[in-house]
PDB file of C-alpha atoms in Angstrom:
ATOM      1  CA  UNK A   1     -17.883  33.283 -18.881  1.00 76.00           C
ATOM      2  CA  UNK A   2     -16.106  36.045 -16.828  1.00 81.00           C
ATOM      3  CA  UNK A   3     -15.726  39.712 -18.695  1.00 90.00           C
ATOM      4  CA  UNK A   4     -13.966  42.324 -18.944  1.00 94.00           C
ATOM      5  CA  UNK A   5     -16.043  45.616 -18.119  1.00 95.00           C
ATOM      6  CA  UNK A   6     -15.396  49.024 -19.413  1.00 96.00           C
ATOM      7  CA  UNK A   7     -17.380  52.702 -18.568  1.00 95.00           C
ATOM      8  CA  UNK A   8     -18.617  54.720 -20.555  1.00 95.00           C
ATOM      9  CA  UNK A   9     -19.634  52.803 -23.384  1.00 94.00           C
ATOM     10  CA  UNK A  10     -19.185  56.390 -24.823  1.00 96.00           C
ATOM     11  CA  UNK A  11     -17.035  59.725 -24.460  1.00 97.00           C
ATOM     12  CA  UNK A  12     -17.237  62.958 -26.090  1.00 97.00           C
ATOM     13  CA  UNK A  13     -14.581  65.518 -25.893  1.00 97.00           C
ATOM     14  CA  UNK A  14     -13.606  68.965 -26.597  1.00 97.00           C
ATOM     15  CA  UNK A  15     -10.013  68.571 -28.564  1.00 97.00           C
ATOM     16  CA  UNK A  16      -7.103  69.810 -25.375  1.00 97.00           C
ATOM     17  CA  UNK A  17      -9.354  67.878 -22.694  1.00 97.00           C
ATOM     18  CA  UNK A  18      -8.231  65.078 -20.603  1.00 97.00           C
ATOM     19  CA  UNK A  19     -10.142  62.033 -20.784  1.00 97.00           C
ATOM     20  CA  UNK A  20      -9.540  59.102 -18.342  1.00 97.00           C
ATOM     21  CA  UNK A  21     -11.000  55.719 -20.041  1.00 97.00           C
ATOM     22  CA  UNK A  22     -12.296  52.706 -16.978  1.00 97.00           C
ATOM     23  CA  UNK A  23     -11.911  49.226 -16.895  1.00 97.00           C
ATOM     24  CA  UNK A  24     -12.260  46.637 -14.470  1.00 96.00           C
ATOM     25  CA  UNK A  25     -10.498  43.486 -15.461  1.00 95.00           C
ATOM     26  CA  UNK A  26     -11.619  39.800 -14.508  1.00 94.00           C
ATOM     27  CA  UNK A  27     -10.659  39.181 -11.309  1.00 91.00           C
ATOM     28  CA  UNK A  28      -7.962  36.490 -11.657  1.00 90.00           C
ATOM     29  CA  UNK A  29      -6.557  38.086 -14.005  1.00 92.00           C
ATOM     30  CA  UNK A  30      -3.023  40.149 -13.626  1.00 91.00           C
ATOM     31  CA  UNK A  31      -1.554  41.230 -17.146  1.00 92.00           C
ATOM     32  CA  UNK A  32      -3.969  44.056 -18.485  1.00 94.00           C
ATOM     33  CA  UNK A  33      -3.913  45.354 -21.995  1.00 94.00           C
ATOM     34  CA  UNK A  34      -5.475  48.292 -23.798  1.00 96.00           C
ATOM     35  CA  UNK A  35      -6.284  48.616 -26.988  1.00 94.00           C
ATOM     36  CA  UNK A  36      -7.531  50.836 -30.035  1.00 94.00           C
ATOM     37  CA  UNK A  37      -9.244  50.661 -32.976  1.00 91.00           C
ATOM     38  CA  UNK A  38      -9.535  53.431 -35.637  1.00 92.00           C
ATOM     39  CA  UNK A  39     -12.694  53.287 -37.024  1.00 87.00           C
ATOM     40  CA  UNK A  40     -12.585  50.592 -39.964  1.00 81.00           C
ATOM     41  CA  UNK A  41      -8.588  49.584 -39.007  1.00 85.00           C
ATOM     42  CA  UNK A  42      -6.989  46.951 -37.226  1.00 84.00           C
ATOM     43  CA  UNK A  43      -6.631  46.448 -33.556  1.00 89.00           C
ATOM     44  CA  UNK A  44      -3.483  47.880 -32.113  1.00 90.00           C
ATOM     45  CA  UNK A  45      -1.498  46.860 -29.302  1.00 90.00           C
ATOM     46  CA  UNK A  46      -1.181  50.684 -26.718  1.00 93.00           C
ATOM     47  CA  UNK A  47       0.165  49.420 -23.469  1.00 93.00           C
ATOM     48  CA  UNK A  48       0.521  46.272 -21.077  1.00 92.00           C
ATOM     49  CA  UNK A  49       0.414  46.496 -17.576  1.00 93.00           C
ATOM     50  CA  UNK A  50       1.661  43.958 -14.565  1.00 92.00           C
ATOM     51  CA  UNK A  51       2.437  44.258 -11.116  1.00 91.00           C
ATOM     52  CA  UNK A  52       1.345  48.516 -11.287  1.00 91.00           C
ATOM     53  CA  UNK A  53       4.061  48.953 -14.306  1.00 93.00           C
ATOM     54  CA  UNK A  54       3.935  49.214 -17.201  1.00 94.00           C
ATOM     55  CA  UNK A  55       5.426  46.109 -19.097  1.00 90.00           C
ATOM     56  CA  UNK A  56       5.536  47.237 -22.502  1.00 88.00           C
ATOM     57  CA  UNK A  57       3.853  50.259 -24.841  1.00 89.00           C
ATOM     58  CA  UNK A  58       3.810  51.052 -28.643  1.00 88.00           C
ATOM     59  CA  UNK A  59       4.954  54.008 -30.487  1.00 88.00           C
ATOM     60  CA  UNK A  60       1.261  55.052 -29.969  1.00 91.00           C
ATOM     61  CA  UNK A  61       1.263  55.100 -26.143  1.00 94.00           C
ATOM     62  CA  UNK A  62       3.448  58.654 -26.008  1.00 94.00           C
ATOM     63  CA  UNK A  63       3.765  61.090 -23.102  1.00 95.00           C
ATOM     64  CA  UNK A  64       0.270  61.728 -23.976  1.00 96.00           C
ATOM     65  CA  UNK A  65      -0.692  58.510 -22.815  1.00 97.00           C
ATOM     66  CA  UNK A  66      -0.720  57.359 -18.824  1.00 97.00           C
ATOM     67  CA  UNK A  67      -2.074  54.031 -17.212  1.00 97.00           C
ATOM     68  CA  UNK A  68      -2.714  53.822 -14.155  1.00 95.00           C
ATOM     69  CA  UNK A  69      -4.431  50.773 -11.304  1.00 92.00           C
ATOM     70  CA  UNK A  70      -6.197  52.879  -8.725  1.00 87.00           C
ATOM     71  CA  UNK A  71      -7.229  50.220  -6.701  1.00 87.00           C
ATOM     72  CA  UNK A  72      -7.517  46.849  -7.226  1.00 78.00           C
ATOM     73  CA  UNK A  73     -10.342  46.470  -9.462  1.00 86.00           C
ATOM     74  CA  UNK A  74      -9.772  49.434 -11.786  1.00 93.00           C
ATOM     75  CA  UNK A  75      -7.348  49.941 -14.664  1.00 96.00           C
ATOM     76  CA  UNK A  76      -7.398  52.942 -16.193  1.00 97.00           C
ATOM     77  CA  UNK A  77      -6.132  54.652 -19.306  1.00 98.00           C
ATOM     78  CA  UNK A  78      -6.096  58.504 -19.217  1.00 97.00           C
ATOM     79  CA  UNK A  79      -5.391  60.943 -22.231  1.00 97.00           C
ATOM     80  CA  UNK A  80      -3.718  64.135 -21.100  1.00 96.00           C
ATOM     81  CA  UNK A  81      -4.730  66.470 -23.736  1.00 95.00           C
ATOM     82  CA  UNK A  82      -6.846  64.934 -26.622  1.00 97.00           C
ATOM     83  CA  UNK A  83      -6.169  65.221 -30.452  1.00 96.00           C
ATOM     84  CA  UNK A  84      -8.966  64.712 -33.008  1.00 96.00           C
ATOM     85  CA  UNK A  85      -6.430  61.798 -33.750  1.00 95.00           C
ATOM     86  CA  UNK A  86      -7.421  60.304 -31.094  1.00 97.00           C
ATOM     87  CA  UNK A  87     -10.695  59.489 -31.787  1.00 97.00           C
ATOM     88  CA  UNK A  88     -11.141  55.743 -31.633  1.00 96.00           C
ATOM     89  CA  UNK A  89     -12.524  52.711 -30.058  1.00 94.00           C
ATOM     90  CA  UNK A  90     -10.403  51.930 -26.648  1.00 97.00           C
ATOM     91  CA  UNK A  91     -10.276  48.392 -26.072  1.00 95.00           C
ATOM     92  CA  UNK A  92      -9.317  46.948 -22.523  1.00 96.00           C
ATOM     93  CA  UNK A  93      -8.213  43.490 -21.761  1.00 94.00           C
ATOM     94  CA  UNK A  94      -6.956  41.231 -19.413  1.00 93.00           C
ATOM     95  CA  UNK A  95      -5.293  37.357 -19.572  1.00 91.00           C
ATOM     96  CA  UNK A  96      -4.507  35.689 -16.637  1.00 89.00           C
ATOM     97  CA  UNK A  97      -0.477  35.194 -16.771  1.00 85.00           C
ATOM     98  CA  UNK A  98       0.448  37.288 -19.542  1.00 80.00           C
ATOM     99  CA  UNK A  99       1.536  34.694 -22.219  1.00 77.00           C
ATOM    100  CA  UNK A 100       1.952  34.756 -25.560  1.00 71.00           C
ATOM    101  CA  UNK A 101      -0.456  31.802 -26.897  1.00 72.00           C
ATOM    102  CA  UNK A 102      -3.066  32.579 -24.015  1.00 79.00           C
ATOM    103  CA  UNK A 103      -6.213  33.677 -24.260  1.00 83.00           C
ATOM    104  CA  UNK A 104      -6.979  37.189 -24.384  1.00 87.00           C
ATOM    105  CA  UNK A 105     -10.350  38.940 -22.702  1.00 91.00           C
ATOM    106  CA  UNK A 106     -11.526  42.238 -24.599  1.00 93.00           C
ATOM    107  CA  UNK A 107     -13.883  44.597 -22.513  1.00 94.00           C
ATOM    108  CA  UNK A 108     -17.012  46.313 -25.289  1.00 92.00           C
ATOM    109  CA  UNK A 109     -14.814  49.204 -25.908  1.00 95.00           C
ATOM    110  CA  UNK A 110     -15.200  52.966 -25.381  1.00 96.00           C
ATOM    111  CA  UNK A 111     -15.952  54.553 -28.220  1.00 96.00           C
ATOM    112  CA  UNK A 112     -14.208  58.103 -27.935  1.00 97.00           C
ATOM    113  CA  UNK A 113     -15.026  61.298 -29.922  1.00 97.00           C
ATOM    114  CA  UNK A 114     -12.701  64.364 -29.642  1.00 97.00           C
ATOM    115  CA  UNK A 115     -14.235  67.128 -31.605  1.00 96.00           C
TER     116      UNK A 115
ATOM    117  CA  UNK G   1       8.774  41.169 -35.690  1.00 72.00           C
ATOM    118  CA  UNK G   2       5.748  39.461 -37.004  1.00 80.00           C
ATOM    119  CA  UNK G   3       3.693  40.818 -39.902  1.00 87.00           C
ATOM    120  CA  UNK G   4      -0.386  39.374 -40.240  1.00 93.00           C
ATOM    121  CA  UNK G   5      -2.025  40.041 -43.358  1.00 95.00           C
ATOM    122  CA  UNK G   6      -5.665  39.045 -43.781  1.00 96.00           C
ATOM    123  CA  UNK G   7      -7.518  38.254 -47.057  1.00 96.00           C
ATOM    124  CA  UNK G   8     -10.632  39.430 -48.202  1.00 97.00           C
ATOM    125  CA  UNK G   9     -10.998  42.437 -46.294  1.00 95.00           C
ATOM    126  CA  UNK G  10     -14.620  41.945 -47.205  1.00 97.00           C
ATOM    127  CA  UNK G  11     -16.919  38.791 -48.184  1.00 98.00           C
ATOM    128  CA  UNK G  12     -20.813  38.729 -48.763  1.00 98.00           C
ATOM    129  CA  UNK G  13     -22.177  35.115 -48.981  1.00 98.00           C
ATOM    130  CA  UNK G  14     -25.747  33.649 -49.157  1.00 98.00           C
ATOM    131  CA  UNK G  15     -27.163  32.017 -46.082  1.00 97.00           C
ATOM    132  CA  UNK G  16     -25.906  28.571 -45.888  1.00 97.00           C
ATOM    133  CA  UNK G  17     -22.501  28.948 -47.799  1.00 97.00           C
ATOM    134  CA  UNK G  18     -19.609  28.545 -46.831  1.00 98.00           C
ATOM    135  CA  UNK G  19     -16.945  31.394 -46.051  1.00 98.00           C
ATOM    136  CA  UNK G  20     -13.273  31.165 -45.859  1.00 98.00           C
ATOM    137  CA  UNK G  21     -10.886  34.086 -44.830  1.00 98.00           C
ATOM    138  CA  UNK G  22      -7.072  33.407 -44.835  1.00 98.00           C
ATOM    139  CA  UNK G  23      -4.367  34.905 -43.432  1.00 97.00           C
ATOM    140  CA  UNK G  24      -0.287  34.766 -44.122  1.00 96.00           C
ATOM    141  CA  UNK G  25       1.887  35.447 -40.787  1.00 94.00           C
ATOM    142  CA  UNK G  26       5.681  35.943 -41.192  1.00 91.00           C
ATOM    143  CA  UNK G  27       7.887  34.849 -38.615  1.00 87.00           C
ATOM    144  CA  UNK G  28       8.245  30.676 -38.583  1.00 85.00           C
ATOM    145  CA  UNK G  29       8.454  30.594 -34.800  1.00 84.00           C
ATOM    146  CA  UNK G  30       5.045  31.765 -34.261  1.00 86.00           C
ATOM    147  CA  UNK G  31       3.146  28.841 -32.929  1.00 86.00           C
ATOM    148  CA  UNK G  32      -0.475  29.864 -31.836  1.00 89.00           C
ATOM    149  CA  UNK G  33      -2.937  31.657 -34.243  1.00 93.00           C
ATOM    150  CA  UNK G  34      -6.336  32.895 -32.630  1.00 93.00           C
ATOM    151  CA  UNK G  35      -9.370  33.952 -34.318  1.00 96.00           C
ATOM    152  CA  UNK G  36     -11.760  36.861 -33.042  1.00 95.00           C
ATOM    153  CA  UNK G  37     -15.480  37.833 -33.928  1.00 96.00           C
ATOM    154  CA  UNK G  38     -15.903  41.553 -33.344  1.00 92.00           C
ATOM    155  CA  UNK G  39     -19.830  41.968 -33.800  1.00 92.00           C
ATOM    156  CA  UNK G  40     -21.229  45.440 -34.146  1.00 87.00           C
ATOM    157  CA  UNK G  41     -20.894  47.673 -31.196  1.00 81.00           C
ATOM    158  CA  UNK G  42     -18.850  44.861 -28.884  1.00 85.00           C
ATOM    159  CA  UNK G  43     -15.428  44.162 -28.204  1.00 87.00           C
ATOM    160  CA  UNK G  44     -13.606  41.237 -29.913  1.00 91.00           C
ATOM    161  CA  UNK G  45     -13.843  37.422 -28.805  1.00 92.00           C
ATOM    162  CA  UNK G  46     -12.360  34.920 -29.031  1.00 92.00           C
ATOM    163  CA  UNK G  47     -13.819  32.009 -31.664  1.00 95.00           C
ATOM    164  CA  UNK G  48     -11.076  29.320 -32.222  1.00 95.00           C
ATOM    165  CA  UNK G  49      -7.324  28.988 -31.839  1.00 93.00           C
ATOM    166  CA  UNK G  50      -5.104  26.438 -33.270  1.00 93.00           C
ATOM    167  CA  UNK G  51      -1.730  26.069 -32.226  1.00 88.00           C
ATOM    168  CA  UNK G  52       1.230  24.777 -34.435  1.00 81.00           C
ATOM    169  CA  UNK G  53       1.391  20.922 -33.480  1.00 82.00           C
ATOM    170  CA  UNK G  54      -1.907  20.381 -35.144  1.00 84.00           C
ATOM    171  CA  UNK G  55      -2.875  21.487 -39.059  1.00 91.00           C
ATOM    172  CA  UNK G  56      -6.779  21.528 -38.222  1.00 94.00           C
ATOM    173  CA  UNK G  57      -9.294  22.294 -35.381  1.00 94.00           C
ATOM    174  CA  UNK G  58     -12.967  22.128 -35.461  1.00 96.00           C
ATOM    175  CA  UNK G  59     -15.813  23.511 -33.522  1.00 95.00           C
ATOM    176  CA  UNK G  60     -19.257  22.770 -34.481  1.00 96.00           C
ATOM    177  CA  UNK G  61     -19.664  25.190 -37.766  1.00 97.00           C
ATOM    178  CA  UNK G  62     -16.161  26.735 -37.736  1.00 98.00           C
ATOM    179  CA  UNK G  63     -13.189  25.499 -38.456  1.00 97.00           C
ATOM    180  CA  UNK G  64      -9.384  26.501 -38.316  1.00 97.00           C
ATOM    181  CA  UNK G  65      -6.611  25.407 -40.927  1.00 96.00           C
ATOM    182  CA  UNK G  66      -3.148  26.148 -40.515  1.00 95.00           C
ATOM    183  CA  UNK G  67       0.169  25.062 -43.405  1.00 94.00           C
ATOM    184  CA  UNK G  68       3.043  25.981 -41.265  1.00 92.00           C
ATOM    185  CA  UNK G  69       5.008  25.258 -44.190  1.00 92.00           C
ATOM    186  CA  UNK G  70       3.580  28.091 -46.122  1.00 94.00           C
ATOM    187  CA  UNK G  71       2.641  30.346 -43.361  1.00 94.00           C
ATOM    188  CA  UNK G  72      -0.418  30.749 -43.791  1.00 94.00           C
ATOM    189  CA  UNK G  73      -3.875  29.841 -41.891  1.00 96.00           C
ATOM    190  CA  UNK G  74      -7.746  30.122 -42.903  1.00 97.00           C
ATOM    191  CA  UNK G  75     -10.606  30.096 -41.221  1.00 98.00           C
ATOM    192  CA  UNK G  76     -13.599  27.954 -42.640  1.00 98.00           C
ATOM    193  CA  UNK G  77     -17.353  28.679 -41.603  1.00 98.00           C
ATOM    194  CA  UNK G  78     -19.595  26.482 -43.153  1.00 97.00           C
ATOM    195  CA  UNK G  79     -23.466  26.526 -43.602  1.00 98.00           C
ATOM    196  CA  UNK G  80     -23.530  30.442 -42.718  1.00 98.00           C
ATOM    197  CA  UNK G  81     -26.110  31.684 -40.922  1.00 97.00           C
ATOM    198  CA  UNK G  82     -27.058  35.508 -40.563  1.00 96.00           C
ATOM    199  CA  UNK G  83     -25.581  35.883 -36.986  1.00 96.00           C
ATOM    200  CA  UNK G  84     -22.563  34.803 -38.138  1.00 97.00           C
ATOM    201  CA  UNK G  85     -22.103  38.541 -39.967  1.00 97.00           C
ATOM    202  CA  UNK G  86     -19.659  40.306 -38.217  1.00 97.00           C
ATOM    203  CA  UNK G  87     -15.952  41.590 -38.354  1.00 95.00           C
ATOM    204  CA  UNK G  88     -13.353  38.539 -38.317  1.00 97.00           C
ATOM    205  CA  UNK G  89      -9.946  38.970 -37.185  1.00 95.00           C
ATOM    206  CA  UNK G  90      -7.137  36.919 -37.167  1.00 96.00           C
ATOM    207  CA  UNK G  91      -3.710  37.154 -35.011  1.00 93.00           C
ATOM    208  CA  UNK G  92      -0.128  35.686 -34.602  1.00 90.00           C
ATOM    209  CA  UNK G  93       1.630  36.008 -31.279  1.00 83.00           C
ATOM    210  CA  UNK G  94       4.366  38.295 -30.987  1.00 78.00           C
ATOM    211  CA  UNK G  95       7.591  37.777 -29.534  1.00 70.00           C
ATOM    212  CA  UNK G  96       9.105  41.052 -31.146  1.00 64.00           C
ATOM    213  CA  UNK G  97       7.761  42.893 -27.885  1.00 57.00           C
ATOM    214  CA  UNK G  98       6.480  46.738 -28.368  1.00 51.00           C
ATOM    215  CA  UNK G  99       3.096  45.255 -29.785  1.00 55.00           C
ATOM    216  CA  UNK G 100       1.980  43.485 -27.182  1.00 65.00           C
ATOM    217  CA  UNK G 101       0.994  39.564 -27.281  1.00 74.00           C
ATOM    218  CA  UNK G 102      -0.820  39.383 -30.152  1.00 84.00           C
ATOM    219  CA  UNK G 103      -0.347  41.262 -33.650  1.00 88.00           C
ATOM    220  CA  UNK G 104      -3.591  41.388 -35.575  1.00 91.00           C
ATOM    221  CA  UNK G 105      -4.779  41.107 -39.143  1.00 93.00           C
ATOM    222  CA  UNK G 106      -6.679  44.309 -40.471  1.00 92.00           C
ATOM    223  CA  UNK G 107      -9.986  42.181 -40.875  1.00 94.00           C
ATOM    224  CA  UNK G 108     -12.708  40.790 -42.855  1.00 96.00           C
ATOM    225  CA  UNK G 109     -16.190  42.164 -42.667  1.00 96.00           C
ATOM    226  CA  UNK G 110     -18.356  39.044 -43.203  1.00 98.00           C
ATOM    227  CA  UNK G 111     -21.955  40.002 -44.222  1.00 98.00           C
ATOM    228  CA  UNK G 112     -24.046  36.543 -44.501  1.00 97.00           C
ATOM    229  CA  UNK G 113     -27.746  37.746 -46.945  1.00 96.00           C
ATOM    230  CA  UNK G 114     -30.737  35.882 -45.758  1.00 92.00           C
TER     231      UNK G 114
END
């Protein structure tokens, strides 16, 4: 089955740093997603992404917060200046036409430590 | 906008039971209701979906319920085996945008003893 790929596996961070977070979604694919996951919380929704905007983002996803599709393999999420609060797993993922009801693809997550 | 809640948060069985995890969704329109398996260290995946013109779907070991009457869905894995420990979440779409497609439940942590 296709995946959803995402580097590093692991960040560590000095609290103020910027941290940019890589993905590369499955080819076919044109409505990406990320994710987080507080340690021992629920997944929540951050951003969507389609046609290099932004389609829709949570009260999480504040100026803080940037997306971006370098190229067109990568998606990446960027942190401008990290909180300890932001410690989390980051979660991409892609689905092919952006539906509700269709399947969604998660990457393994970056696990991200801001000390 | 929709509102998933997931019960037990956490469930220990004996190898071969059975497990059952249910959750309650709250808007009536909602009409597909995935399940994910989040194993240690990995992203989640999807397991099973059932969508609303059906009230059951089976796979092999694991099977999805859903009472559209009472909002509310389950999902049902029998003769547990020890891979099947993991963190089990559940989801409604949402059509409230802001949250993205899918709202999710807060999870069960399913530990299956040998």
């Amino acid at each position: 089955e296709p995946e959803v790929t995402q580097t590093p596996s692991h960040q560590v961070t000095q609290m103020g740093q910027e941290v940019i977070l890589r993905c590369v979604p499955i080819s076919n694919h044109l409505y990406f997603y990320w994710y987080r996951q507080i340690l021992g919380q629920k997944v929540e929704f951050l951003v969507s992404f389609y046609n290099n905007e932004i389609s829709e983002k949570s009260e999480i996803f504040d100026d803080q917060f940037s997306v971006e599709r370098p190229d067109g393999s990568n998606f990446t999420l960027k942190i401008r200046s990290t909180k300890l609060e932001d410690s989390a797993m980051y979660f991409c993922a892609s689905t092919q036409r952006g539906r509700v009801g269709e399947k969604l693809f998660f990457g393994s997550g970056t696990q991200l430590s801001v000390l | 906008g929709e509102n998933v809640e997931q019960h037990p948060s956490t469930l220990s069985v004996q190898e071969g039971d059975s497990a059952v995890i249910k959750c309650t969704y709250s808007d009536s329109a909602s009409n597909y209701f995935p399940w994910y398996k989040q194993e240690l260290g990995k992203g989640p995946q999807l397991i099973i979906d059932i969508r609303s013109n059906v009230g059951e779907k089976k796979d092999q070991r694991i099977a999805v319920t859903l009472n559209k009457t009472a909002k509310h869905f389950s999902l049902h894995i029998t003769e547990t085996q020890p891979e099947d420990s993991a963190v089990y979440f559940c989801a409604a779409p949402n059509y409230g945008g802001s949250q993205g497609n899918l709202i999710f439940g807060k999870g069960t942590k399913l530990s299956v003893k040998p």
